[in-house]
Amino acid sequence: MANLICSTMPSMAAFTASDLLRSRSLRKPLPRVSPLSSSSDKLGSSLSSLKPLYLAPLGSFGLGSRDGPASVANFRGLSSKARAYEADRSEGIPVLDNEGRAAAAQKVKIGIYFATWWALNVVFNIYNKKVLNAFPYPWLTSTLSLAVGSLIMLLSWGARVAEVPKTDLDFWKALAPVAVAHTIGHVAATVSMSKVAVSFTHIIKSGEPAFSVLVSRFLLGERFPVPVYLSLLPIIGGCALAAVTELNFNMTGFMGAMISNLAFVFRNIFSKKGMKGKSVSGMNYYACLSMLSLLILMPFAIAVEGPQMWAAGWNKAVSQIGPHFVWWMAAQSVFYHLYNQVSYMSLDEISPLTFSIGNTMKRISVIVASIIIFHTPVQPINALGAAIAIFGTFLYSQVNLLHQFLN
């Protein structure tokens, strides 16, 4: 009997559930072992032909236990355990399928966010440039963009389409410097677009990462590894090449884009420092930012341009363009709010790196679309500068993510 146990233990430890399942699919019965068999060699050879199976302790099958040697009932119990394992595994499949569906749905959702963001931004830039060509008053245009967005959100809150944010005095205090920087950046970008081509403004605005690193290094004392600084070289070089080869270069337009870059860098810094722990969604955060920026901008717009200039410019634009001008003005204001709202909503769903890459792709779509629609003349050397600057922006986002991960 001891020989029987010793001969069966290695072969039983080498028995696999896959063979049990395979034997069921081929409808071949499991080997039956008689406890009265006197031929240990025959039993060992019948079992050793099977492959390894790592199962429970041998005692649970009656080997070496008080219940005696293995019996047919023990093997039937083994078969039932294999069937139970198979059932457990099949029950887990729907869970994996559900997780896969959820991941796929999330990817589709992010794709819709990106496509909507880019499309709205392209449409805004086109209508904004049309308005500024006919009505060169960027301060009023900027004010109307914020006013229409604020009105949309107030109506959404009143109709319960969007949840009303829960804010307090500390929230608005923290938001104030963000709103100041946002206002400056918004007006400066609009001034730039009123003087130069849309494509040129966005090429210069692709240099924002360089401003971010320089401000963080010299004003905030942050240190960056060498690869981060090296990634700025194509950004700066590409922007410089595009600027010196721009056919319709204008210093006011160039400086407006540069000031916009600097202002948006400070907006991001103030937002990170002051808004930590504030439980406000991206959509409502931008709505509050628009309202506060509107209050800041309005008195300056009146002082710089004023109602008399606006009235004269409006009459001239309507007489030249016709009723379409009113639609252009409304469209640029609505699409400005919508594209910014979608971009802030997407921040709730994606990582900062994905957002940065999406922002780079957005600039490419705007530059290409504006060149096609407005028939902007572009020299090959100018296009090369734009490509280098945009590539540098993409490279910076990759290197900066690695730097943040290592820290």
Short mmCIF file of C-alpha atoms in Angstrom, two decimals:
data_model
loop_
_atom_site.label_atom_id
_atom_site.label_comp_id
_atom_site.label_asym_id
_atom_site.label_seq_id
_atom_site.Cartn_x
_atom_site.Cartn_y
_atom_site.Cartn_z
CA MET A 1 0.00 0.00 0.00
CA ALA A 2 2.86 2.36 0.73
CA ASN A 3 4.19 1.66 -2.75
CA LEU A 4 0.78 2.51 -4.18
CA ILE A 5 0.72 5.86 -2.38
CA CYS A 6 4.26 6.71 -3.35
CA SER A 7 3.65 5.85 -6.98
CA THR A 8 0.51 7.94 -7.24
CA MET A 9 1.67 11.07 -5.36
CA PRO A 10 4.00 12.43 -8.10
CA SER A 11 1.50 11.77 -10.83
CA MET A 12 -1.38 13.33 -8.89
CA ALA A 13 0.70 16.45 -8.23
CA ALA A 14 1.29 16.63 -11.96
CA PHE A 15 -2.40 16.65 -12.98
CA THR A 16 -3.89 19.83 -14.55
CA ALA A 17 -7.36 21.26 -14.69
CA SER A 18 -6.89 21.98 -18.39
CA ASP A 19 -6.56 18.23 -18.97
CA LEU A 20 -9.76 17.63 -17.04
CA LEU A 21 -11.55 20.19 -19.19
CA ARG A 22 -9.97 18.72 -22.30
CA SER A 23 -10.99 15.23 -21.29
CA ARG A 24 -14.59 16.44 -20.84
CA SER A 25 -14.61 18.09 -24.28
CA LEU A 26 -13.34 14.84 -25.86
CA ARG A 27 -15.85 12.90 -23.76
CA LYS A 28 -13.15 10.55 -22.49
CA PRO A 29 -13.83 9.26 -18.97
CA LEU A 30 -11.32 9.89 -16.23
CA PRO A 31 -9.25 6.88 -15.20
CA ARG A 32 -11.00 4.79 -12.59
CA VAL A 33 -8.76 3.42 -9.86
CA SER A 34 -9.80 0.44 -7.82
CA PRO A 35 -8.71 0.43 -4.19
CA LEU A 36 -8.33 -3.35 -4.42
CA SER A 37 -5.86 -3.21 -7.29
CA SER A 38 -2.62 -4.94 -6.51
CA SER A 39 -0.69 -3.60 -9.47
CA SER A 40 0.88 -0.32 -8.47
CA ASP A 41 2.73 -0.12 -11.77
CA LYS A 42 -0.52 -0.28 -13.70
CA LEU A 43 -2.07 2.48 -11.59
CA GLY A 44 1.01 4.66 -11.81
CA SER A 45 1.21 4.31 -15.57
CA SER A 46 -2.49 5.14 -16.02
CA LEU A 47 -2.17 8.35 -14.05
CA SER A 48 1.33 9.46 -15.01
CA SER A 49 0.17 9.96 -18.61
CA LEU A 50 -1.74 13.02 -17.42
CA LYS A 51 -0.16 16.51 -17.16
CA PRO A 52 0.49 18.43 -13.90
CA LEU A 53 -2.37 19.86 -11.87
CA TYR A 54 -1.61 21.93 -8.78
CA LEU A 55 -4.50 21.26 -6.46
CA ALA A 56 -5.35 21.09 -2.77
CA PRO A 57 -3.33 19.03 -0.24
CA LEU A 58 -3.28 15.33 -0.88
CA GLY A 59 -5.21 14.61 2.26
CA SER A 60 -8.32 16.14 0.73
CA PHE A 61 -8.31 13.36 -1.87
CA GLY A 62 -7.92 10.56 0.63
CA LEU A 63 -4.22 9.97 -0.07
CA GLY A 64 -2.37 9.22 3.12
CA SER A 65 -5.36 10.16 5.26
CA ARG A 66 -7.36 8.25 7.81
CA ASP A 67 -10.00 7.48 5.16
CA GLY A 68 -7.65 5.24 3.28
CA PRO A 69 -6.40 5.26 -0.27
CA ALA A 70 -7.90 7.14 -3.22
CA SER A 71 -11.28 5.94 -4.35
CA VAL A 72 -13.54 6.51 -7.30
CA ALA A 73 -15.61 8.89 -5.21
CA ASN A 74 -12.48 10.97 -4.55
CA PHE A 75 -11.88 11.38 -8.28
CA ARG A 76 -15.49 12.29 -8.79
CA GLY A 77 -14.99 14.96 -6.15
CA LEU A 78 -11.89 16.13 -8.02
CA SER A 79 -13.93 16.38 -11.22
CA SER A 80 -16.63 18.42 -9.47
CA LYS A 81 -14.00 20.83 -8.15
CA ALA A 82 -12.68 21.28 -11.66
CA ARG A 83 -16.19 22.00 -12.87
CA ALA A 84 -16.66 24.53 -10.05
CA TYR A 85 -13.43 26.28 -11.04
CA GLU A 86 -14.58 26.43 -14.61
CA ALA A 87 -17.89 28.00 -13.55
CA ASP A 88 -16.13 30.58 -11.37
CA ARG A 89 -13.89 31.61 -14.23
CA SER A 90 -16.80 31.99 -16.64
CA GLU A 91 -18.66 34.13 -14.12
CA GLY A 92 -15.74 36.59 -14.09
CA ILE A 93 -15.84 37.18 -17.83
CA PRO A 94 -18.80 39.64 -17.81
CA VAL A 95 -16.95 41.75 -15.23
CA LEU A 96 -13.97 42.08 -17.55
CA ASP A 97 -16.30 42.84 -20.44
CA ASN A 98 -17.97 45.60 -18.41
CA GLU A 99 -14.60 47.11 -17.53
CA GLY A 100 -13.59 47.00 -21.19
CA ARG A 101 -16.80 48.69 -22.22
CA ALA A 102 -16.30 51.40 -19.59
CA ALA A 103 -12.74 52.05 -20.80
CA ALA A 104 -13.90 52.21 -24.40
CA ALA A 105 -16.73 54.57 -23.46
CA GLN A 106 -14.25 56.82 -21.64
CA LYS A 107 -12.00 56.97 -24.71
CA VAL A 108 -14.97 57.87 -26.89
CA LYS A 109 -15.97 60.58 -24.40
CA ILE A 110 -12.48 62.10 -24.41
CA GLY A 111 -12.40 61.95 -28.21
CA ILE A 112 -15.71 63.82 -28.35
CA TYR A 113 -14.35 66.44 -25.94
CA PHE A 114 -11.26 66.97 -28.09
CA ALA A 115 -13.16 67.09 -31.38
CA THR A 116 -15.69 69.55 -29.93
CA TRP A 117 -12.97 71.68 -28.36
CA TRP A 118 -10.98 71.95 -31.61
CA ALA A 119 -14.04 72.57 -33.77
CA LEU A 120 -15.41 75.30 -31.48
CA ASN A 121 -12.00 76.96 -31.30
CA VAL A 122 -11.59 76.99 -35.07
CA VAL A 123 -15.07 78.47 -35.55
CA PHE A 124 -14.43 81.12 -32.87
CA ASN A 125 -11.14 82.22 -34.43
CA ILE A 126 -12.72 82.53 -37.86
CA TYR A 127 -15.66 84.64 -36.68
CA ASN A 128 -13.46 86.63 -34.33
CA LYS A 129 -11.14 87.59 -37.19
CA LYS A 130 -14.09 88.49 -39.42
CA VAL A 131 -15.48 90.76 -36.71
CA LEU A 132 -12.12 92.42 -36.06
CA ASN A 133 -11.53 93.03 -39.77
CA ALA A 134 -14.84 94.92 -40.01
CA PHE A 135 -14.94 96.30 -36.46
CA PRO A 136 -11.37 96.94 -35.16
CA TYR A 137 -12.28 97.48 -31.53
CA PRO A 138 -10.74 94.57 -29.60
CA TRP A 139 -11.63 95.90 -26.16
CA LEU A 140 -15.36 95.86 -26.88
CA THR A 141 -15.09 92.53 -28.70
CA SER A 142 -13.36 91.01 -25.66
CA THR A 143 -15.99 92.48 -23.33
CA LEU A 144 -18.87 91.07 -25.37
CA SER A 145 -17.27 87.60 -25.37
CA LEU A 146 -17.19 87.55 -21.58
CA ALA A 147 -20.65 89.14 -21.26
CA VAL A 148 -22.36 86.58 -23.49
CA GLY A 149 -20.65 83.70 -21.69
CA SER A 150 -21.69 85.05 -18.31
CA LEU A 151 -25.28 85.43 -19.53
CA ILE A 152 -25.33 81.84 -20.83
CA MET A 153 -24.22 80.48 -17.48
CA LEU A 154 -26.66 82.62 -15.48
CA LEU A 155 -29.51 81.31 -17.62
CA SER A 156 -28.21 77.73 -17.23
CA TRP A 157 -28.13 78.09 -13.45
CA GLY A 158 -31.57 79.68 -13.39
CA ALA A 159 -33.10 76.91 -15.52
CA ARG A 160 -31.27 74.24 -13.48
CA VAL A 161 -29.54 73.00 -16.60
CA ALA A 162 -26.25 73.33 -14.74
CA GLU A 163 -25.67 72.94 -11.04
CA VAL A 164 -25.21 76.22 -9.19
CA PRO A 165 -21.69 76.29 -7.69
CA LYS A 166 -21.28 76.57 -3.94
CA THR A 167 -18.85 79.42 -3.41
CA ASP A 168 -17.81 81.64 -0.52
CA LEU A 169 -15.79 84.80 -0.03
CA ASP A 170 -12.51 82.88 0.12
CA PHE A 171 -13.27 81.37 -3.28
CA TRP A 172 -13.73 84.77 -4.92
CA LYS A 173 -10.61 86.13 -3.21
CA ALA A 174 -8.58 83.25 -4.59
CA LEU A 175 -10.17 83.72 -8.01
CA ALA A 176 -9.44 87.47 -8.21
CA PRO A 177 -5.75 87.27 -9.32
CA VAL A 178 -6.66 84.49 -11.76
CA ALA A 179 -9.36 86.73 -13.26
CA VAL A 180 -6.96 89.66 -13.59
CA ALA A 181 -4.44 87.54 -15.48
CA HIS A 182 -7.20 85.97 -17.60
CA THR A 183 -8.54 89.41 -18.53
CA ILE A 184 -5.13 90.70 -19.61
CA GLY A 185 -4.40 87.57 -21.62
CA HIS A 186 -7.80 87.62 -23.31
CA VAL A 187 -7.61 91.28 -24.34
CA ALA A 188 -3.97 91.03 -25.46
CA ALA A 189 -4.74 88.03 -27.70
CA THR A 190 -7.71 89.88 -29.24
CA VAL A 191 -5.58 92.96 -29.87
CA SER A 192 -3.00 90.75 -31.56
CA MET A 193 -5.60 89.17 -33.85
CA SER A 194 -6.89 92.61 -34.81
CA LYS A 195 -3.43 93.54 -36.14
CA VAL A 196 -1.97 90.33 -37.63
CA ALA A 197 -3.11 87.06 -39.15
CA VAL A 198 -4.74 84.46 -36.92
CA SER A 199 -2.05 81.94 -37.86
CA PHE A 200 0.76 84.29 -36.77
CA THR A 201 -0.90 84.99 -33.42
CA HIS A 202 -1.19 81.27 -32.69
CA ILE A 203 2.37 80.57 -33.78
CA ILE A 204 3.61 83.13 -31.25
CA LYS A 205 1.21 81.82 -28.62
CA SER A 206 2.71 78.35 -29.04
CA GLY A 207 5.72 79.81 -27.20
CA GLU A 208 3.81 79.90 -23.91
CA PRO A 209 5.82 76.97 -22.39
CA ALA A 210 9.00 79.06 -22.65
CA PHE A 211 7.38 81.83 -20.61
CA SER A 212 6.14 79.26 -18.10
CA VAL A 213 9.62 77.86 -17.47
CA LEU A 214 11.29 81.28 -17.30
CA VAL A 215 8.71 82.72 -14.89
CA SER A 216 8.81 79.61 -12.69
CA ARG A 217 12.61 79.69 -12.63
CA PHE A 218 13.33 83.37 -11.99
CA LEU A 219 10.24 84.45 -10.02
CA LEU A 220 9.25 81.28 -8.18
CA GLY A 221 12.70 79.73 -7.79
CA GLU A 222 11.77 76.40 -9.38
CA ARG A 223 14.58 74.37 -10.90
CA PHE A 224 14.26 72.25 -14.02
CA PRO A 225 16.53 69.58 -15.47
CA VAL A 226 18.60 70.29 -18.57
CA PRO A 227 16.23 68.45 -20.97
CA VAL A 228 13.42 70.89 -20.09
CA TYR A 229 15.60 73.87 -21.01
CA LEU A 230 16.75 72.14 -24.20
CA SER A 231 13.13 71.54 -25.23
CA LEU A 232 12.61 75.31 -25.21
CA LEU A 233 15.17 75.88 -27.96
CA PRO A 234 12.95 74.71 -30.84
CA ILE A 235 10.04 76.71 -29.40
CA ILE A 236 12.01 79.94 -29.22
CA GLY A 237 13.82 79.32 -32.49
CA GLY A 238 10.64 78.40 -34.35
CA CYS A 239 8.75 81.45 -33.09
CA ALA A 240 11.65 83.72 -34.00
CA LEU A 241 11.92 82.23 -37.49
CA ALA A 242 8.18 82.63 -38.04
CA ALA A 243 8.24 86.23 -36.80
CA VAL A 244 11.13 87.46 -38.97
CA THR A 245 9.66 85.84 -42.09
CA GLU A 246 6.06 86.99 -41.52
CA LEU A 247 4.94 88.96 -44.57
CA ASN A 248 2.43 91.13 -42.66
CA PHE A 249 4.41 91.61 -39.46
CA ASN A 250 3.06 94.16 -36.99
CA MET A 251 4.77 95.01 -33.73
CA THR A 252 1.49 95.65 -31.86
CA GLY A 253 0.18 92.26 -32.96
CA PHE A 254 3.44 90.56 -32.00
CA MET A 255 3.58 92.19 -28.57
CA GLY A 256 -0.10 91.40 -27.95
CA ALA A 257 0.57 87.68 -28.46
CA MET A 258 3.65 87.84 -26.22
CA ILE A 259 1.78 89.65 -23.42
CA SER A 260 -1.02 87.10 -23.75
CA ASN A 261 1.49 84.28 -23.23
CA LEU A 262 2.88 85.92 -20.10
CA ALA A 263 -0.57 86.67 -18.68
CA PHE A 264 -1.83 83.12 -19.18
CA VAL A 265 1.28 81.75 -17.47
CA PHE A 266 0.46 83.83 -14.39
CA ARG A 267 -3.18 82.77 -14.67
CA ASN A 268 -2.12 79.13 -14.44
CA ILE A 269 0.23 79.81 -11.52
CA PHE A 270 -2.41 81.72 -9.55
CA SER A 271 -4.99 79.06 -10.34
CA LYS A 272 -2.80 76.23 -9.04
CA LYS A 273 -1.88 78.08 -5.86
CA GLY A 274 -5.20 79.65 -4.95
CA MET A 275 -7.74 77.07 -6.08
CA LYS A 276 -6.40 73.98 -4.32
CA GLY A 277 -9.14 72.23 -2.38
CA LYS A 278 -11.94 74.21 -4.06
CA SER A 279 -14.70 71.81 -5.05
CA VAL A 280 -16.01 73.57 -8.16
CA SER A 281 -16.43 71.79 -11.49
CA GLY A 282 -14.48 72.92 -14.54
CA MET A 283 -17.56 74.37 -16.22
CA ASN A 284 -18.62 76.41 -13.19
CA TYR A 285 -15.05 77.45 -12.49
CA TYR A 286 -14.77 79.01 -15.93
CA ALA A 287 -18.22 80.61 -15.55
CA CYS A 288 -17.17 82.34 -12.33
CA LEU A 289 -13.89 83.34 -13.94
CA SER A 290 -15.74 84.92 -16.89
CA MET A 291 -18.06 86.92 -14.64
CA LEU A 292 -15.26 88.31 -12.52
CA SER A 293 -13.16 89.10 -15.61
CA LEU A 294 -16.12 90.93 -17.12
CA LEU A 295 -16.39 93.19 -14.08
CA ILE A 296 -12.67 93.93 -14.28
CA LEU A 297 -12.61 94.57 -18.04
CA MET A 298 -15.68 96.74 -18.50
CA PRO A 299 -14.38 100.02 -17.04
CA PHE A 300 -11.07 99.69 -18.92
CA ALA A 301 -12.87 99.00 -22.22
CA ILE A 302 -14.98 102.12 -21.77
CA ALA A 303 -11.91 104.21 -20.92
CA VAL A 304 -9.76 102.95 -23.83
CA GLU A 305 -12.36 102.94 -26.62
CA GLY A 306 -15.66 104.31 -25.35
CA PRO A 307 -19.28 104.32 -26.58
CA GLN A 308 -18.71 107.01 -29.25
CA MET A 309 -16.06 104.99 -31.05
CA TRP A 310 -18.17 101.84 -30.73
CA ALA A 311 -21.25 103.49 -32.21
CA ALA A 312 -19.35 104.92 -35.18
CA GLY A 313 -17.57 101.63 -35.82
CA TRP A 314 -20.80 99.64 -35.51
CA ASN A 315 -22.64 101.79 -38.04
CA LYS A 316 -19.76 101.54 -40.49
CA ALA A 317 -19.52 97.74 -40.13
CA VAL A 318 -23.27 97.21 -40.58
CA SER A 319 -23.32 99.47 -43.65
CA GLN A 320 -20.44 97.58 -45.25
CA ILE A 321 -21.25 94.00 -44.21
CA GLY A 322 -24.99 94.14 -43.66
CA PRO A 323 -27.02 92.10 -41.18
CA HIS A 324 -24.43 89.32 -41.33
CA PHE A 325 -22.18 91.41 -39.12
CA VAL A 326 -24.61 91.07 -36.20
CA TRP A 327 -24.51 87.29 -36.63
CA TRP A 328 -20.70 87.34 -36.73
CA MET A 329 -20.55 89.30 -33.49
CA ALA A 330 -22.99 86.96 -31.73
CA ALA A 331 -21.26 83.85 -33.07
CA GLN A 332 -17.76 84.87 -31.96
CA SER A 333 -19.04 85.65 -28.46
CA VAL A 334 -20.97 82.38 -28.09
CA PHE A 335 -18.23 80.18 -29.54
CA TYR A 336 -15.60 81.86 -27.37
CA HIS A 337 -17.47 80.84 -24.25
CA LEU A 338 -18.29 77.35 -25.52
CA TYR A 339 -14.77 76.41 -26.53
CA ASN A 340 -13.33 77.60 -23.23
CA GLN A 341 -16.08 75.84 -21.30
CA VAL A 342 -15.40 72.55 -23.08
CA SER A 343 -11.66 72.90 -22.48
CA TYR A 344 -12.19 73.37 -18.73
CA MET A 345 -14.68 70.48 -18.68
CA SER A 346 -12.13 68.24 -20.40
CA LEU A 347 -9.63 68.98 -17.61
CA ASP A 348 -11.96 67.06 -15.27
CA GLU A 349 -11.61 63.96 -17.47
CA ILE A 350 -8.01 63.90 -18.70
CA SER A 351 -4.49 64.35 -17.40
CA PRO A 352 -2.58 67.63 -17.77
CA LEU A 353 -0.27 65.98 -20.32
CA THR A 354 -3.18 64.86 -22.50
CA PHE A 355 -4.62 68.37 -22.24
CA SER A 356 -1.28 69.89 -23.25
CA ILE A 357 -1.04 67.61 -26.29
CA GLY A 358 -4.64 68.45 -27.18
CA ASN A 359 -3.86 72.15 -26.90
CA THR A 360 -0.92 71.73 -29.29
CA MET A 361 -3.11 69.91 -31.80
CA LYS A 362 -5.73 72.64 -31.39
CA ARG A 363 -3.22 75.29 -32.48
CA ILE A 364 -2.31 73.24 -35.55
CA SER A 365 -5.98 72.97 -36.55
CA VAL A 366 -6.54 76.72 -36.04
CA ILE A 367 -3.41 77.69 -38.01
CA VAL A 368 -4.23 75.42 -40.94
CA ALA A 369 -7.93 76.39 -41.02
CA SER A 370 -7.23 80.13 -40.85
CA ILE A 371 -4.63 79.95 -43.64
CA ILE A 372 -7.13 78.13 -45.88
CA ILE A 373 -10.16 80.31 -45.11
CA PHE A 374 -8.44 83.72 -45.14
CA HIS A 375 -5.99 82.80 -47.93
CA THR A 376 -3.08 83.89 -45.77
CA PRO A 377 0.16 84.01 -47.80
CA VAL A 378 2.75 81.74 -46.21
CA GLN A 379 6.38 81.38 -47.26
CA PRO A 380 8.03 77.94 -46.89
CA ILE A 381 10.52 79.32 -44.36
CA ASN A 382 7.61 80.76 -42.36
CA ALA A 383 5.83 77.40 -42.37
CA LEU A 384 9.05 75.72 -41.25
CA GLY A 385 9.31 78.09 -38.28
CA ALA A 386 5.73 77.33 -37.28
CA ALA A 387 6.35 73.59 -37.52
CA ILE A 388 9.51 73.82 -35.40
CA ALA A 389 7.75 75.88 -32.72
CA ILE A 390 4.79 73.49 -32.51
CA PHE A 391 7.07 70.46 -32.39
CA GLY A 392 9.01 72.11 -29.57
CA THR A 393 5.77 72.63 -27.66
CA PHE A 394 4.95 68.94 -28.00
CA LEU A 395 8.47 67.95 -26.96
CA TYR A 396 8.30 70.23 -23.92
CA SER A 397 5.05 68.59 -22.75
CA GLN A 398 6.70 65.16 -22.84
CA VAL A 399 9.87 66.23 -21.04
CA ASN A 400 7.96 68.26 -18.45
CA LEU A 401 5.73 65.29 -17.61
CA LEU A 402 8.81 63.11 -17.04
CA HIS A 403 10.27 65.80 -14.78
CA GLN A 404 7.09 66.00 -12.70
CA PHE A 405 6.87 62.20 -12.48
CA LEU A 406 10.45 61.88 -11.20
CA ASN A 407 9.84 64.56 -8.60
#
